[in-house]
Amino acid sequence: MKRKPVLAVLMLSVTASLPAAPHQSLAQAAPTLEMQYIPADALPAWAYPTISPALRNAGGTASQPAKDEPRHVPGSAATYTGRQIPDLFTVPDWFPQEHAPMPASVADGRKPDVPSCGHCHLPNGLGRPENASVAGLSERYILEQMEDFKAGARKSSDPRMASVAWMIRLSKNITPEEAKSAAAYFAGLKLTKWIRVVETDRVPLTEVDNLMLVVTDPKKMEPIGNRVIEVSEDFEQTELRNPHSGFIAYVPKGSLMRGRHLVRTASAAAPACTQCHGANLKGTTVAPPIAGRSPSQMTRQLIDFQRGNRNGAGAAMMKASVAKLTTADMVAITGYLASLQP
């Protein structure tokens, strides 16, 4: 696989709010720059790809800014420069004919504190493993989550997650009108199949690059163990933010059968997921759709509920359900959910 690294990822914590310089990407322009160490075994590293051990030992450095060379993706007539593509206030909109017109909050944001929502979540709302797919979530649910970020009721179990740091900062600075326009836009999008789930015993070696796991050499393999390894189908296209290039989620063999059982069967400890999220897991009036979404993102949310880092209005229903889940349970549950048609 051809790799074209864009930046090295800084270790981050949410402790300040600094103006964003022009042409900065998510990790480079994160709200804080304080170095913080969290023990490697405290959280599953595959779900929180915040920094590589090599970068931690080196102290963390940002890569050189991208050059101004024009970039293209297959099938699109659009052109963006290598400097524009990672800019938080630019949305590389390669296929504008495939979605409704984006409101200003999604397309442009507002400097310096409100990045364009479409930059991270993409114009199609499908997002990437380091953030979330928001397409097809209800407008009410999206606005509730933004209020939770703003109020401190929703945060990451790993404060180095730059995507969450930005959501907290954005939610404190966005106007109600901007938030409503963004929520309405993403609620109007259809969640489509974006992740290919593969059961396997062995996976390619990966490292952290730009808040994601990235294959270092497809010929070098290692046991998957008790992990979900979510990587780009094509890392270069992912870094160009091509909405036609999705992801692969490798899960241990047997995960999908076990996940189906855990999701659809009630136990003495918790109800079945289908009880709140619907028989097809595509959401109800009380819970969001969870079929076909990122297993990395969903794992982080299960952990955040379990550790008390999500405490919004709907969190109480989740806390009892996730209280006794093991990492192996989460691997099976999120792998199965990701495998479903949205």
Tab-separated table of C-alpha atoms in Angstrom:
chain	number	residue	atom	x	y	z
A	1	MET	CA	0.000	0.000	0.000
A	2	LYS	CA	1.377	3.401	-0.947
A	3	ARG	CA	1.503	5.725	2.017
A	4	LYS	CA	1.793	9.475	1.989
A	5	PRO	CA	2.056	10.654	5.624
A	6	VAL	CA	0.613	14.081	6.282
A	7	LEU	CA	1.538	14.787	9.886
A	8	ALA	CA	2.708	13.287	13.117
A	9	VAL	CA	0.206	13.311	15.956
A	10	LEU	CA	0.777	15.342	19.110
A	11	MET	CA	-0.187	14.141	22.568
A	12	LEU	CA	-3.082	16.342	23.607
A	13	SER	CA	-5.217	17.256	26.597
A	14	VAL	CA	-8.165	19.609	26.866
A	15	THR	CA	-6.925	22.412	29.124
A	16	ALA	CA	-6.876	25.623	27.069
A	17	SER	CA	-8.334	27.368	24.044
A	18	LEU	CA	-5.804	28.796	21.615
A	19	PRO	CA	-6.452	30.640	18.334
A	20	ALA	CA	-6.041	28.386	15.304
A	21	ALA	CA	-3.415	29.456	12.807
A	22	PRO	CA	-4.302	29.308	9.110
A	23	HIS	CA	-3.987	25.997	7.276
A	24	GLN	CA	-3.807	23.788	10.346
A	25	SER	CA	-5.106	20.260	10.476
A	26	LEU	CA	-6.997	18.642	13.346
A	27	ALA	CA	-4.040	17.390	15.378
A	28	GLN	CA	-1.797	20.366	14.608
A	29	ALA	CA	-4.413	22.942	15.605
A	30	ALA	CA	-5.832	21.118	18.596
A	31	PRO	CA	-7.019	23.433	21.384
A	32	THR	CA	-4.100	22.539	23.646
A	33	LEU	CA	-0.486	21.511	23.338
A	34	GLU	CA	0.189	20.223	26.843
A	35	MET	CA	2.003	16.867	26.851
A	36	GLN	CA	0.303	14.196	28.898
A	37	TYR	CA	1.152	10.541	29.425
A	38	ILE	CA	-1.496	7.868	29.878
A	39	PRO	CA	-0.359	4.283	30.558
A	40	ALA	CA	-0.558	2.169	27.419
A	41	ASP	CA	-2.642	-0.517	29.139
A	42	ALA	CA	-5.211	1.930	30.517
A	43	LEU	CA	-7.253	2.003	27.310
A	44	PRO	CA	-7.262	-0.188	24.170
A	45	ALA	CA	-4.721	1.574	21.938
A	46	TRP	CA	-6.496	0.401	18.770
A	47	ALA	CA	-9.613	2.372	19.766
A	48	TYR	CA	-7.662	5.465	20.852
A	49	PRO	CA	-5.021	5.994	18.141
A	50	THR	CA	-3.652	9.172	19.671
A	51	ILE	CA	0.098	8.732	19.449
A	52	SER	CA	2.661	6.099	18.534
A	53	PRO	CA	5.215	4.859	21.110
A	54	ALA	CA	8.042	6.102	18.886
A	55	LEU	CA	6.591	9.617	18.793
A	56	ARG	CA	5.957	9.573	22.539
A	57	ASN	CA	9.599	8.690	23.168
A	58	ALA	CA	10.731	11.410	20.783
A	59	GLY	CA	8.639	14.000	22.571
A	60	GLY	CA	6.243	14.615	19.680
A	61	THR	CA	6.824	16.751	16.605
A	62	ALA	CA	4.543	18.080	13.898
A	63	SER	CA	5.432	17.358	10.285
A	64	GLN	CA	6.193	20.038	7.747
A	65	PRO	CA	3.160	21.821	6.232
A	66	ALA	CA	1.804	20.274	3.073
A	67	LYS	CA	2.981	21.828	-0.193
A	68	ASP	CA	0.780	23.883	-2.481
A	69	GLU	CA	0.780	21.331	-5.262
A	70	PRO	CA	-2.656	20.692	-6.860
A	71	ARG	CA	-4.327	17.451	-5.848
A	72	HIS	CA	-7.132	15.462	-7.501
A	73	VAL	CA	-9.206	12.343	-6.847
A	74	PRO	CA	-10.558	9.910	-9.464
A	75	GLY	CA	-13.840	10.958	-11.061
A	76	SER	CA	-13.809	14.540	-9.769
A	77	ALA	CA	-13.115	17.718	-11.712
A	78	ALA	CA	-12.290	19.626	-8.511
A	79	THR	CA	-8.789	20.713	-7.524
A	80	TYR	CA	-7.435	21.467	-4.058
A	81	THR	CA	-3.881	22.102	-2.958
A	82	GLY	CA	-1.982	20.010	-0.479
A	83	ARG	CA	-2.182	22.944	1.916
A	84	GLN	CA	-5.948	23.400	1.604
A	85	ILE	CA	-6.894	19.775	2.198
A	86	PRO	CA	-5.911	19.563	5.914
A	87	ASP	CA	-7.149	23.100	6.681
A	88	LEU	CA	-9.891	22.931	9.321
A	89	PHE	CA	-11.772	25.778	7.641
A	90	THR	CA	-11.769	24.171	4.203
A	91	VAL	CA	-13.978	21.302	3.056
A	92	PRO	CA	-12.563	19.452	0.049
A	93	ASP	CA	-15.883	18.945	-1.728
A	94	TRP	CA	-14.871	16.574	-4.501
A	95	PHE	CA	-18.419	15.615	-5.513
A	96	PRO	CA	-20.799	18.538	-4.724
A	97	GLN	CA	-23.483	17.059	-6.987
A	98	GLU	CA	-23.898	14.136	-4.569
A	99	HIS	CA	-25.330	16.107	-1.658
A	100	ALA	CA	-27.520	19.102	-0.859
A	101	PRO	CA	-25.876	22.539	-0.623
A	102	MET	CA	-23.879	22.779	2.586
A	103	PRO	CA	-24.759	25.600	5.004
A	104	ALA	CA	-21.923	27.924	6.019
A	105	SER	CA	-21.442	26.099	9.334
A	106	VAL	CA	-20.680	22.887	7.451
A	107	ALA	CA	-18.792	24.323	4.479
A	108	ASP	CA	-16.735	27.128	6.031
A	109	GLY	CA	-17.059	27.316	9.790
A	110	ARG	CA	-16.073	30.544	11.494
A	111	LYS	CA	-12.493	31.360	12.451
A	112	PRO	CA	-10.883	30.891	14.847
A	113	ASP	CA	-13.066	28.720	17.084
A	114	VAL	CA	-15.665	27.024	14.863
A	115	PRO	CA	-14.055	24.748	12.246
A	116	SER	CA	-16.148	23.674	9.291
A	117	CYS	CA	-18.200	20.648	10.350
A	118	GLY	CA	-17.772	19.111	6.901
A	119	HIS	CA	-14.004	19.045	7.201
A	120	CYS	CA	-13.981	16.311	9.848
A	121	HIS	CA	-17.335	14.647	9.202
A	122	LEU	CA	-17.043	15.069	5.393
A	123	PRO	CA	-19.778	16.458	3.133
A	124	ASN	CA	-21.457	13.027	3.148
A	125	GLY	CA	-21.502	12.912	6.965
A	126	LEU	CA	-19.758	9.516	7.065
A	127	GLY	CA	-16.735	10.785	8.977
A	128	ARG	CA	-13.569	8.873	9.790
A	129	PRO	CA	-12.541	6.528	12.640
A	130	GLU	CA	-11.147	9.374	14.751
A	131	ASN	CA	-14.470	11.224	14.844
A	132	ALA	CA	-17.971	9.982	14.037
A	133	SER	CA	-20.402	9.301	11.265
A	134	VAL	CA	-23.243	11.766	11.784
A	135	ALA	CA	-25.253	11.144	8.614
A	136	GLY	CA	-28.795	10.094	9.415
A	137	LEU	CA	-28.699	11.004	13.101
A	138	SER	CA	-31.724	13.045	14.094
A	139	GLU	CA	-31.403	16.808	14.339
A	140	ARG	CA	-32.525	16.617	17.971
A	141	TYR	CA	-29.880	14.016	18.845
A	142	ILE	CA	-27.063	15.988	17.198
A	143	LEU	CA	-28.037	19.172	19.042
A	144	GLU	CA	-28.273	17.256	22.340
A	145	GLN	CA	-24.731	15.934	21.875
A	146	MET	CA	-23.402	19.406	21.144
A	147	GLU	CA	-25.044	20.653	24.339
A	148	ASP	CA	-23.422	17.777	26.232
A	149	PHE	CA	-19.986	18.704	24.867
A	150	LYS	CA	-20.601	22.331	25.816
A	151	ALA	CA	-21.760	21.504	29.346
A	152	GLY	CA	-18.914	19.075	30.051
A	153	ALA	CA	-21.270	16.095	30.145
A	154	ARG	CA	-19.517	14.444	27.218
A	155	LYS	CA	-15.745	14.061	27.008
A	156	SER	CA	-13.205	11.434	26.012
A	157	SER	CA	-11.718	8.837	28.335
A	158	ASP	CA	-8.418	9.772	26.668
A	159	PRO	CA	-7.993	13.575	26.796
A	160	ARG	CA	-5.461	13.373	23.965
A	161	MET	CA	-8.267	12.769	21.448
A	162	ALA	CA	-8.001	15.927	19.344
A	163	SER	CA	-11.356	15.312	17.661
A	164	VAL	CA	-13.156	15.487	21.027
A	165	ALA	CA	-11.092	18.493	22.099
A	166	TRP	CA	-12.293	20.307	18.999
A	167	MET	CA	-15.925	19.322	19.544
A	168	ILE	CA	-15.794	20.730	23.072
A	169	ARG	CA	-14.261	23.974	21.840
A	170	LEU	CA	-16.616	24.228	18.856
A	171	SER	CA	-19.716	23.605	20.967
A	172	LYS	CA	-18.780	26.432	23.326
A	173	ASN	CA	-18.384	28.908	20.462
A	174	ILE	CA	-20.967	27.960	17.851
A	175	THR	CA	-24.184	30.001	17.705
A	176	PRO	CA	-27.581	28.278	18.055
A	177	GLU	CA	-28.341	29.159	14.419
A	178	GLU	CA	-25.061	27.647	13.198
A	179	ALA	CA	-25.599	24.503	15.245
A	180	LYS	CA	-29.156	24.062	13.993
A	181	SER	CA	-28.159	24.491	10.343
A	182	ALA	CA	-25.382	21.907	10.674
A	183	ALA	CA	-27.617	19.449	12.535
A	184	ALA	CA	-30.376	19.782	9.945
A	185	TYR	CA	-27.917	19.210	7.104
A	186	PHE	CA	-26.422	16.023	8.543
A	187	ALA	CA	-29.832	14.717	9.650
A	188	GLY	CA	-30.949	15.004	6.037
A	189	LEU	CA	-28.141	12.771	4.746
A	190	LYS	CA	-28.466	9.023	4.323
A	191	LEU	CA	-25.939	6.810	6.089
A	192	THR	CA	-24.473	4.487	3.458
A	193	LYS	CA	-22.146	1.506	3.677
A	194	TRP	CA	-18.671	2.880	4.447
A	195	ILE	CA	-16.901	0.079	6.313
A	196	ARG	CA	-16.033	-3.429	5.140
A	197	VAL	CA	-15.748	-5.873	8.048
A	198	VAL	CA	-13.367	-8.833	7.680
A	199	GLU	CA	-12.979	-11.677	10.188
A	200	THR	CA	-9.364	-12.842	10.406
A	201	ASP	CA	-6.671	-14.262	12.677
A	202	ARG	CA	-3.879	-12.030	11.393
A	203	VAL	CA	-3.698	-8.386	10.333
A	204	PRO	CA	-1.128	-6.125	8.660
A	205	LEU	CA	1.204	-4.228	10.957
A	206	THR	CA	-0.092	-0.735	11.709
A	207	GLU	CA	1.070	2.499	13.299
A	208	VAL	CA	-0.658	5.729	14.307
A	209	ASP	CA	-0.689	8.498	11.694
A	210	ASN	CA	-3.075	11.476	11.659
A	211	LEU	CA	-5.268	10.050	14.444
A	212	MET	CA	-5.819	6.750	12.622
A	213	LEU	CA	-4.271	3.309	12.401
A	214	VAL	CA	-2.341	3.046	9.137
A	215	VAL	CA	-0.858	-0.051	7.521
A	216	THR	CA	2.934	0.188	7.524
A	217	ASP	CA	3.629	-2.806	5.296
A	218	PRO	CA	0.821	-5.031	3.943
A	219	LYS	CA	3.260	-7.962	3.698
A	220	LYS	CA	4.099	-7.943	7.395
A	221	MET	CA	1.404	-9.563	9.537
A	222	GLU	CA	0.731	-10.076	13.235
A	223	PRO	CA	-1.991	-11.824	15.282
A	224	ILE	CA	-5.097	-9.710	15.644
A	225	GLY	CA	-5.573	-10.700	19.260
A	226	ASN	CA	-8.503	-9.088	21.009
A	227	ARG	CA	-8.681	-5.996	18.787
A	228	VAL	CA	-10.544	-4.246	16.000
A	229	ILE	CA	-8.080	-2.908	13.448
A	230	GLU	CA	-9.838	-0.215	11.392
A	231	VAL	CA	-7.786	1.126	8.473
A	232	SER	CA	-8.318	2.945	5.194
A	233	GLU	CA	-9.019	1.062	2.001
A	234	ASP	CA	-6.548	3.571	0.510
A	235	PHE	CA	-4.713	5.825	2.973
A	236	GLU	CA	-3.728	8.406	0.367
A	237	GLN	CA	-7.358	8.813	-0.756
A	238	THR	CA	-8.471	9.036	2.862
A	239	GLU	CA	-5.978	11.842	3.481
A	240	LEU	CA	-7.329	13.622	0.404
A	241	ARG	CA	-10.738	13.283	2.106
A	242	ASN	CA	-12.200	11.418	-0.845
A	243	PRO	CA	-15.794	10.463	0.100
A	244	HIS	CA	-15.651	7.487	-2.269
A	245	SER	CA	-12.827	5.777	-0.354
A	246	GLY	CA	-13.935	3.970	2.806
A	247	PHE	CA	-12.482	1.682	5.462
A	248	ILE	CA	-11.767	-1.926	6.402
A	249	ALA	CA	-12.401	-3.177	9.936
A	250	TYR	CA	-10.556	-6.396	10.758
A	251	VAL	CA	-12.090	-8.348	13.653
A	252	PRO	CA	-11.186	-11.716	15.243
A	253	LYS	CA	-12.797	-14.793	13.749
A	254	GLY	CA	-16.096	-15.592	15.420
A	255	SER	CA	-16.731	-11.956	16.349
A	256	LEU	CA	-19.806	-11.492	14.196
A	257	MET	CA	-21.669	-14.511	15.551
A	258	ARG	CA	-20.786	-13.626	19.134
A	259	GLY	CA	-21.601	-9.970	18.536
A	260	ARG	CA	-24.989	-10.838	17.087
A	261	HIS	CA	-25.802	-12.805	20.233
A	262	LEU	CA	-24.678	-10.016	22.569
A	263	VAL	CA	-26.558	-7.348	20.622
A	264	ARG	CA	-29.821	-9.220	20.197
A	265	THR	CA	-30.096	-11.218	23.432
A	266	ALA	CA	-31.095	-9.750	26.774
A	267	SER	CA	-29.247	-10.872	29.887
A	268	ALA	CA	-29.694	-10.520	33.619
A	269	ALA	CA	-27.240	-7.602	33.495
A	270	ALA	CA	-28.600	-5.667	30.532
A	271	PRO	CA	-31.372	-5.515	27.942
A	272	ALA	CA	-30.710	-6.334	24.307
A	273	CYS	CA	-29.459	-3.418	22.212
A	274	THR	CA	-32.483	-3.887	19.974
A	275	GLN	CA	-34.802	-2.936	22.834
A	276	CYS	CA	-33.837	0.750	22.528
A	277	HIS	CA	-32.107	1.022	19.132
A	278	GLY	CA	-34.771	-0.941	17.255
A	279	ALA	CA	-35.054	-4.432	15.813
A	280	ASN	CA	-32.965	-3.404	12.794
A	281	LEU	CA	-30.679	-1.229	14.984
A	282	LYS	CA	-31.489	1.781	12.815
A	283	GLY	CA	-32.718	3.901	15.671
A	284	THR	CA	-35.949	4.790	17.468
A	285	THR	CA	-37.379	7.893	19.081
A	286	VAL	CA	-35.295	7.213	22.195
A	287	ALA	CA	-31.988	5.978	20.747
A	288	PRO	CA	-29.840	6.717	17.660
A	289	PRO	CA	-29.148	4.353	14.747
A	290	ILE	CA	-26.008	2.263	15.342
A	291	ALA	CA	-25.973	-0.154	12.388
A	292	GLY	CA	-23.076	0.318	9.966
A	293	ARG	CA	-21.069	2.842	11.985
A	294	SER	CA	-17.360	2.875	12.898
A	295	PRO	CA	-16.375	0.155	15.389
A	296	SER	CA	-13.510	2.323	16.693
A	297	GLN	CA	-15.866	5.203	17.421
A	298	MET	CA	-18.527	2.939	18.951
A	299	THR	CA	-15.950	1.258	21.196
A	300	ARG	CA	-14.823	4.623	22.514
A	301	GLN	CA	-18.418	5.520	23.314
A	302	LEU	CA	-19.007	2.262	25.196
A	303	ILE	CA	-15.858	2.922	27.221
A	304	ASP	CA	-16.828	6.545	27.828
A	305	PHE	CA	-20.237	5.455	29.132
A	306	GLN	CA	-18.612	2.762	31.260
A	307	ARG	CA	-16.036	5.148	32.768
A	308	GLY	CA	-18.505	7.930	33.418
A	309	ASN	CA	-17.250	10.302	30.746
A	310	ARG	CA	-20.622	10.481	28.979
A	311	ASN	CA	-23.338	11.818	31.252
A	312	GLY	CA	-25.892	13.451	28.980
A	313	ALA	CA	-29.640	12.973	29.043
A	314	GLY	CA	-29.508	9.589	27.307
A	315	ALA	CA	-26.462	8.271	29.155
A	316	ALA	CA	-28.369	6.783	32.078
A	317	MET	CA	-29.967	4.163	29.818
A	318	MET	CA	-26.528	3.090	28.546
A	319	LYS	CA	-24.618	2.920	31.815
A	320	ALA	CA	-26.295	-0.212	33.147
A	321	SER	CA	-26.068	-1.899	29.752
A	322	VAL	CA	-22.309	-1.409	29.419
A	323	ALA	CA	-21.265	-1.727	33.070
A	324	LYS	CA	-20.055	-5.325	32.800
A	325	LEU	CA	-18.863	-5.369	29.196
A	326	THR	CA	-15.311	-6.609	28.648
A	327	THR	CA	-13.014	-5.493	25.846
A	328	ALA	CA	-13.769	-8.800	24.116
A	329	ASP	CA	-17.490	-8.023	24.338
A	330	MET	CA	-16.935	-4.588	22.824
A	331	VAL	CA	-14.881	-6.031	19.962
A	332	ALA	CA	-17.669	-8.464	19.129
A	333	ILE	CA	-20.512	-5.947	19.550
A	334	THR	CA	-18.977	-3.130	17.512
A	335	GLY	CA	-17.633	-5.456	14.837
A	336	TYR	CA	-21.098	-6.942	14.364
A	337	LEU	CA	-22.799	-3.538	14.302
A	338	ALA	CA	-20.284	-2.213	11.759
A	339	SER	CA	-20.959	-5.210	9.502
A	340	LEU	CA	-24.663	-4.386	9.172
A	341	GLN	CA	-26.280	-2.411	6.376
A	342	PRO	CA	-27.086	1.080	7.697
